[in-house]
Tab-separated table of C-alpha atoms in Angstrom:
chain	number	residue	atom	x	y	z
G	1	MET	CA	77.778	73.216	85.659
G	2	SER	CA	74.495	73.804	87.770
G	3	ASN	CA	74.354	75.120	90.989
G	4	ASP	CA	73.201	71.951	92.616
G	5	GLU	CA	76.197	70.256	91.059
G	6	LEU	CA	78.765	73.084	92.352
G	7	THR	CA	76.995	72.651	95.638
G	8	ASP	CA	77.697	68.492	95.801
G	9	ARG	CA	81.012	69.259	94.808
G	10	PHE	CA	82.033	72.127	97.222
G	11	ARG	CA	80.577	72.636	100.831
G	12	ILE	CA	80.933	76.256	102.235
G	13	ARG	CA	81.255	76.677	106.059
G	14	GLU	CA	82.440	78.993	108.695
G	15	ALA	CA	86.249	79.041	108.992
G	16	ARG	CA	88.110	77.304	112.018
G	17	LEU	CA	91.187	78.210	113.457
G	18	SER	CA	92.525	74.696	111.838
G	19	ASP	CA	92.134	76.207	108.727
G	20	ILE	CA	94.591	78.958	108.880
G	21	GLU	CA	97.516	77.212	107.336
G	22	HIS	CA	95.122	76.825	104.249
G	23	ILE	CA	93.579	80.302	104.375
G	24	PHE	CA	97.365	81.819	104.755
G	25	ARG	CA	98.584	79.538	101.466
G	26	ILE	CA	95.656	80.750	99.486
G	27	GLN	CA	95.633	84.505	100.232
G	28	GLN	CA	99.535	84.482	99.513
G	29	GLU	CA	99.009	83.020	96.203
G	30	SER	CA	96.349	85.640	95.234
G	31	LEU	CA	97.430	88.469	92.933
G	32	TRP	CA	94.790	90.969	93.731
G	33	VAL	CA	94.330	90.425	97.577
G	34	ASP	CA	96.132	92.635	100.049
G	35	LYS	CA	98.463	90.248	102.216
G	36	GLU	CA	98.099	90.234	105.818
G	37	ASP	CA	100.539	88.140	108.004
G	38	LYS	CA	99.127	84.694	109.716
G	39	ASP	CA	98.892	86.196	112.985
G	40	TRP	CA	96.260	89.030	111.955
G	41	LEU	CA	94.459	86.190	110.025
G	42	LEU	CA	94.354	83.948	113.091
G	43	ALA	CA	93.115	86.800	115.120
G	44	PHE	CA	90.504	87.615	112.486
G	45	ILE	CA	89.012	83.723	112.810
G	46	LYS	CA	89.266	83.882	116.580
G	47	ILE	CA	88.044	87.080	117.529
G	48	LYS	CA	84.236	86.807	118.883
G	49	SER	CA	82.013	89.249	117.231
G	50	ARG	CA	78.963	89.405	115.198
G	51	ARG	CA	80.296	92.026	112.965
G	52	ARG	CA	82.891	89.641	111.389
G	53	LEU	CA	82.473	86.467	109.057
G	54	VAL	CA	84.946	84.191	107.535
G	55	LEU	CA	83.793	81.051	105.605
G	56	VAL	CA	85.952	78.725	103.679
G	57	ALA	CA	85.047	76.287	100.688
G	58	GLU	CA	86.093	72.668	100.871
G	59	LYS	CA	86.122	70.398	97.796
G	60	MET	CA	84.386	67.226	98.583
G	61	PRO	CA	84.346	64.611	99.570
G	62	GLU	CA	88.337	65.054	100.322
G	63	GLY	CA	87.822	68.055	102.522
G	64	ILE	CA	90.307	70.123	100.726
G	65	THR	CA	90.353	73.967	101.444
G	66	VAL	CA	90.442	75.834	98.180
G	67	GLY	CA	88.902	79.237	98.879
G	68	PHE	CA	87.928	81.882	101.471
G	69	LEU	CA	85.895	84.599	102.032
G	70	SER	CA	86.079	87.760	105.087
G	71	ALA	CA	83.778	90.216	105.756
G	72	TYR	CA	82.981	93.080	108.319
G	73	LYS	CA	79.260	93.877	109.393
G	74	TYR	CA	78.512	97.264	110.700
G	75	ARG	CA	74.736	97.959	111.559
G	76	ASP	CA	72.723	97.234	108.484
G	77	THR	CA	75.935	97.344	106.120
G	78	ALA	CA	78.509	95.072	105.584
G	79	TYR	CA	81.736	94.905	103.446
G	80	ILE	CA	83.418	91.960	101.821
G	81	ASP	CA	87.029	92.578	102.355
G	82	VAL	CA	88.685	89.177	100.641
G	83	ILE	CA	87.281	86.544	98.632
G	84	ALA	CA	90.209	84.229	97.126
G	85	ILE	CA	90.629	81.112	95.286
G	86	SER	CA	93.369	78.577	95.408
G	87	LYS	CA	94.924	78.874	91.655
G	88	ASP	CA	93.860	75.441	90.650
G	89	TYR	CA	90.353	75.852	91.271
G	90	ARG	CA	89.445	79.526	90.066
G	91	GLY	CA	87.124	79.655	87.345
G	92	LYS	CA	85.185	76.711	88.730
G	93	GLY	CA	82.449	78.510	90.470
G	94	VAL	CA	83.956	78.575	93.991
G	95	GLY	CA	83.896	82.394	94.172
G	96	SER	CA	80.355	82.377	93.302
G	97	LEU	CA	79.158	79.763	96.035
G	98	LEU	CA	81.208	81.651	98.424
G	99	LEU	CA	79.464	84.881	97.678
G	100	ASP	CA	76.251	83.616	97.505
G	101	LYS	CA	76.529	82.201	100.975
G	102	ALA	CA	78.107	85.247	102.351
G	103	GLU	CA	75.261	87.324	101.239
G	104	GLU	CA	72.858	84.559	102.685
G	105	LYS	CA	74.312	84.894	106.117
G	106	LEU	CA	74.850	88.751	106.081
G	107	ARG	CA	70.753	88.914	105.039
G	108	GLU	CA	70.141	86.728	108.182
G	109	LYS	CA	72.054	89.427	110.468
G	110	GLY	CA	69.615	92.083	109.260
G	111	VAL	CA	72.079	93.743	106.386
G	112	LYS	CA	70.561	95.734	103.776
G	113	THR	CA	73.480	96.722	101.813
G	114	VAL	CA	76.700	94.966	100.979
G	115	SER	CA	79.948	96.300	99.309
G	116	LEU	CA	83.421	95.409	98.133
G	117	SER	CA	86.375	96.719	96.313
G	118	VAL	CA	87.832	95.961	93.304
G	119	LYS	CA	91.509	97.178	91.769
G	120	LYS	CA	90.493	98.906	88.416
G	121	GLU	CA	93.072	96.229	86.608
G	122	ASN	CA	91.339	93.408	87.838
G	123	THR	CA	88.788	93.336	85.039
G	124	LYS	CA	87.778	89.877	85.467
G	125	ALA	CA	86.774	90.463	89.135
G	126	LEU	CA	84.902	93.507	88.249
G	127	ASP	CA	82.718	91.501	85.481
G	128	PHE	CA	82.202	88.903	87.914
G	129	TYR	CA	80.685	91.101	90.185
G	130	LEU	CA	78.513	93.145	88.027
G	131	ARG	CA	77.115	89.898	86.843
G	132	LYS	CA	75.996	89.348	90.342
G	133	ASP	CA	74.189	92.187	90.244
G	134	TYR	CA	76.550	94.552	91.980
G	135	TYR	CA	77.062	98.262	90.721
G	136	ILE	CA	79.866	100.426	90.696
G	137	SER	CA	79.371	103.381	93.541
G	138	LYS	CA	82.259	104.948	94.321
G	139	VAL	CA	85.791	105.237	93.477
G	140	VAL	CA	88.965	105.169	95.826
G	141	LEU	CA	92.254	106.964	94.657
G	142	VAL	CA	95.441	105.511	95.644
G	143	LEU	CA	98.047	107.965	96.363
G	144	GLU	CA	101.723	108.199	96.535
G	145	ALA	CA	104.714	110.156	97.510
G	146	LYS	CA	108.220	110.443	98.174
G	147	ALA	CA	108.885	110.938	102.185
G	148	SER	CA	111.829	112.784	101.388
G	149	MET	CA	110.372	115.122	99.148
G	150	LEU	CA	107.630	116.372	101.263
G	151	PRO	CA	107.648	119.815	102.731
G	152	CYS	CA	107.847	119.162	106.276
G	153	HIS	CA	108.751	122.130	107.895
G	154	GLY	CA	106.986	124.982	110.034
G	155	LEU	CA	104.704	122.806	111.722
G	156	SER	CA	102.643	124.392	114.233
G	157	ILE	CA	104.212	123.634	118.045
G	158	GLU	CA	100.311	123.982	119.339
G	159	TYR	CA	100.038	120.305	118.731
G	160	THR	CA	101.297	116.931	119.948
G	161	VAL	CA	102.091	113.692	117.706
G	162	ARG	CA	102.465	110.385	119.445
G	163	VAL	CA	102.920	106.810	117.954
G	164	THR	CA	100.849	104.425	119.583
G	165	SER	CA	98.378	101.444	119.061
G	166	PRO	CA	95.206	101.723	117.011
G	167	ALA	CA	93.550	100.190	119.998
G	168	ARG	CA	94.077	103.353	122.220
G	169	ILE	CA	92.454	105.762	119.918
G	170	ARG	CA	89.050	106.964	120.354
G	171	ARG	CA	87.783	107.923	117.004
G	172	ASN	CA	83.968	108.367	116.885
G	173	THR	CA	83.953	111.960	115.996
G	174	LEU	CA	86.695	111.788	113.056
G	175	ARG	CA	86.227	111.935	109.590
G	176	ARG	CA	87.646	109.216	107.503
G	177	ALA	CA	89.537	109.377	104.354
G	178	THR	CA	87.809	106.285	102.896
G	179	TRP	CA	83.934	105.042	103.159
G	180	TRP	CA	85.223	101.349	103.981
G	181	SER	CA	87.041	102.300	107.265
G	182	THR	CA	83.721	102.854	109.447
G	183	LEU	CA	82.779	99.526	108.562
G	184	ILE	CA	85.947	97.790	109.541
G	185	GLU	CA	87.304	99.792	112.747
G	186	PRO	CA	84.989	98.101	115.550
G	187	VAL	CA	86.239	94.708	114.593
G	188	ASP	CA	89.798	95.726	113.936
G	189	ARG	CA	89.728	97.777	116.982
G	190	LEU	CA	88.576	94.811	118.990
G	191	ILE	CA	91.757	92.569	117.369
G	192	TYR	CA	94.297	95.089	118.341
G	193	LYS	CA	92.920	95.580	121.738
G	194	LYS	CA	92.605	91.943	122.759
G	195	MET	CA	94.752	89.825	120.232
G	196	TYR	CA	97.348	91.712	117.789
G	197	LYS	CA	99.865	93.950	119.253
G	198	LYS	CA	101.771	94.633	115.836
G	199	GLY	CA	99.448	97.206	114.981
G	200	GLU	CA	100.949	100.977	114.432
G	201	ALA	CA	99.439	104.152	114.308
G	202	VAL	CA	99.839	107.878	114.603
G	203	VAL	CA	98.011	110.284	116.856
G	204	VAL	CA	97.673	114.136	116.588
G	205	LEU	CA	96.159	116.044	120.043
G	206	LYS	CA	95.435	119.842	120.310
G	207	LYS	CA	95.066	120.823	123.842
G	208	LYS	CA	94.654	116.940	124.741
G	209	ARG	CA	91.923	116.515	122.323
G	210	ILE	CA	92.615	114.054	119.555
G	211	LYS	CA	92.549	115.957	116.043
G	212	GLY	CA	93.486	112.993	113.801
G	213	PHE	CA	95.038	109.830	113.413
G	214	ALA	CA	96.472	107.353	110.868
G	215	GLU	CA	97.189	103.369	110.922
G	216	TYR	CA	99.882	102.279	108.723
G	217	SER	CA	102.124	99.214	108.299
G	218	LEU	CA	105.826	99.176	107.057
G	219	ASP	CA	107.080	96.888	104.572
G	220	SER	CA	108.790	98.429	101.489
G	221	ILE	CA	106.559	101.389	101.858
G	222	VAL	CA	104.525	103.347	104.304
G	223	ASP	CA	101.148	101.819	103.492
G	224	VAL	CA	98.468	103.852	105.503
G	225	ASP	CA	95.322	101.526	106.063
G	226	ASN	CA	93.107	104.100	107.827
G	227	ILE	CA	93.649	107.826	107.938
G	228	ALA	CA	90.914	110.149	109.541
G	229	ILE	CA	90.882	114.145	110.646
G	230	SER	CA	88.461	116.499	112.808
G	231	SER	CA	87.004	117.474	109.621
G	232	TYR	CA	87.864	117.737	106.035
G	233	LEU	CA	88.994	121.301	106.330
G	234	ASP	CA	91.511	120.322	108.891
G	235	THR	CA	94.340	120.334	106.260
G	236	GLU	CA	96.923	121.212	109.388
G	237	THR	CA	96.161	117.856	111.103
G	238	LEU	CA	96.347	116.083	107.589
G	239	ARG	CA	99.872	117.723	107.253
G	240	ILE	CA	101.256	116.898	110.463
G	241	LEU	CA	99.965	113.138	110.423
G	242	VAL	CA	101.630	112.966	106.575
G	243	CYS	CA	104.974	114.514	107.720
G	244	LYS	CA	105.431	112.190	110.754
G	245	LEU	CA	104.436	109.290	108.795
G	246	ALA	CA	107.446	110.276	106.498
G	247	GLU	CA	109.638	110.655	109.510
G	248	ILE	CA	108.779	106.966	110.540
G	249	GLY	CA	109.390	105.879	107.212
G	250	LEU	CA	112.962	107.565	106.471
G	251	ALA	CA	114.053	106.460	109.950
G	252	LYS	CA	113.445	102.441	108.558
G	253	ASN	CA	114.908	103.636	105.043
G	254	ILE	CA	111.513	103.569	103.487
G	255	ASN	CA	110.776	106.410	100.767
G	256	LEU	CA	107.488	105.775	99.928
G	257	ILE	CA	104.292	106.703	101.127
G	258	ARG	CA	100.595	105.429	100.171
G	259	ILE	CA	97.389	106.838	101.010
G	260	TYR	CA	93.788	105.777	99.935
G	261	VAL	CA	90.817	108.473	99.438
G	262	ASP	CA	87.443	108.565	98.330
G	263	SER	CA	87.252	110.697	95.271
G	264	SER	CA	84.570	112.457	96.674
G	265	LYS	CA	86.587	113.753	99.416
G	266	THR	CA	88.178	116.601	97.152
G	267	MET	CA	89.546	118.544	99.988
G	268	ILE	CA	91.850	115.706	101.658
G	269	ILE	CA	93.261	114.970	98.143
G	270	LYS	CA	93.626	118.461	96.967
G	271	GLU	CA	95.814	119.011	100.306
G	272	LEU	CA	97.855	115.785	99.667
G	273	GLU	CA	98.516	116.815	96.206
G	274	ASN	CA	99.913	120.115	97.493
G	275	LEU	CA	102.237	118.505	99.487
G	276	GLY	CA	103.259	115.990	96.687
G	277	PHE	CA	101.146	113.329	96.323
G	278	ARG	CA	100.097	111.842	92.999
G	279	VAL	CA	97.237	109.646	92.015
G	280	VAL	CA	99.032	106.008	91.007
G	281	ASP	CA	96.035	103.894	91.059
G	282	ALA	CA	92.259	103.405	91.722
G	283	GLU	CA	90.035	101.048	93.229
G	284	PHE	CA	86.230	100.684	92.489
G	285	LEU	CA	83.762	100.408	95.571
G	286	LEU	CA	80.824	98.300	94.438
G	287	GLU	CA	77.278	97.856	96.063
G	288	LYS	CA	74.436	95.536	96.271
G	289	GLU	CA	71.000	95.538	97.984
G	290	LEU	CA	70.199	92.469	99.721
G	291	VAL	CA	66.431	91.740	99.184
G	292	ASN	CA	64.827	89.660	101.643
G	293	GLU	CA	62.775	86.806	100.198
G	294	ASN	CA	60.038	87.798	102.096
G	295	GLU	CA	60.303	91.005	100.682
G	296	GLU	CA	60.040	90.160	96.628
């Protein structure tokens, strides 16, 4: 099917609050998409920020929502967090239309580089993005450990550990474990501050100065969405964060912790392995340079 025929059959537009039920349904039925609750999705659509983008694909002329895309923008870089298509419309070019429209809108916002991540088992998506001129630039490792097996003893009393909201953490000088964290933080923090009160984080302080933090969610595991420390050599803060996360998990009868780390962050990976973490999975980070038509 030609691109003109596709655009006649499907319309791409920015999401509205009324799209939330369709977006939530499509997310829930998508195998490779990290699941967010409906309140978070609604807040992401509702928040007023030039740093976020949400698009939906509609089948015409019925106006049925069959896919969506969400993305973050930070300076001249963007991160596409999700592309999800309703199961009955996969393989029909909808994902390609969403991606093309997102790149167009991001280019208009001054974005020069766009990135996204693909789980290593999702070879179909990986092939799709490679054909769309993306290239593999980094690898993110997924590490897991049993909370009950971590050596959490003899921790320094010089540090203060608190459980707080992600919105209350000042984090500009900290070193992130994953590259994408820098891109998503400004929007996520705004959402936590204004609209979404369910976020949870652990912060470590020394003499009232923040040394590190970890944002996490609790389900069947302690899933650490974002972790940062004052320097990549600050293994003491990393250990304190991990042990507090283990304590929180065990209090909820959750005995598994998952942390995402760029493969280039060797000091963090080494310390986590020393604590008992092991690599269980990996994701590819892909990038593409957006060329302005006037520059071609």
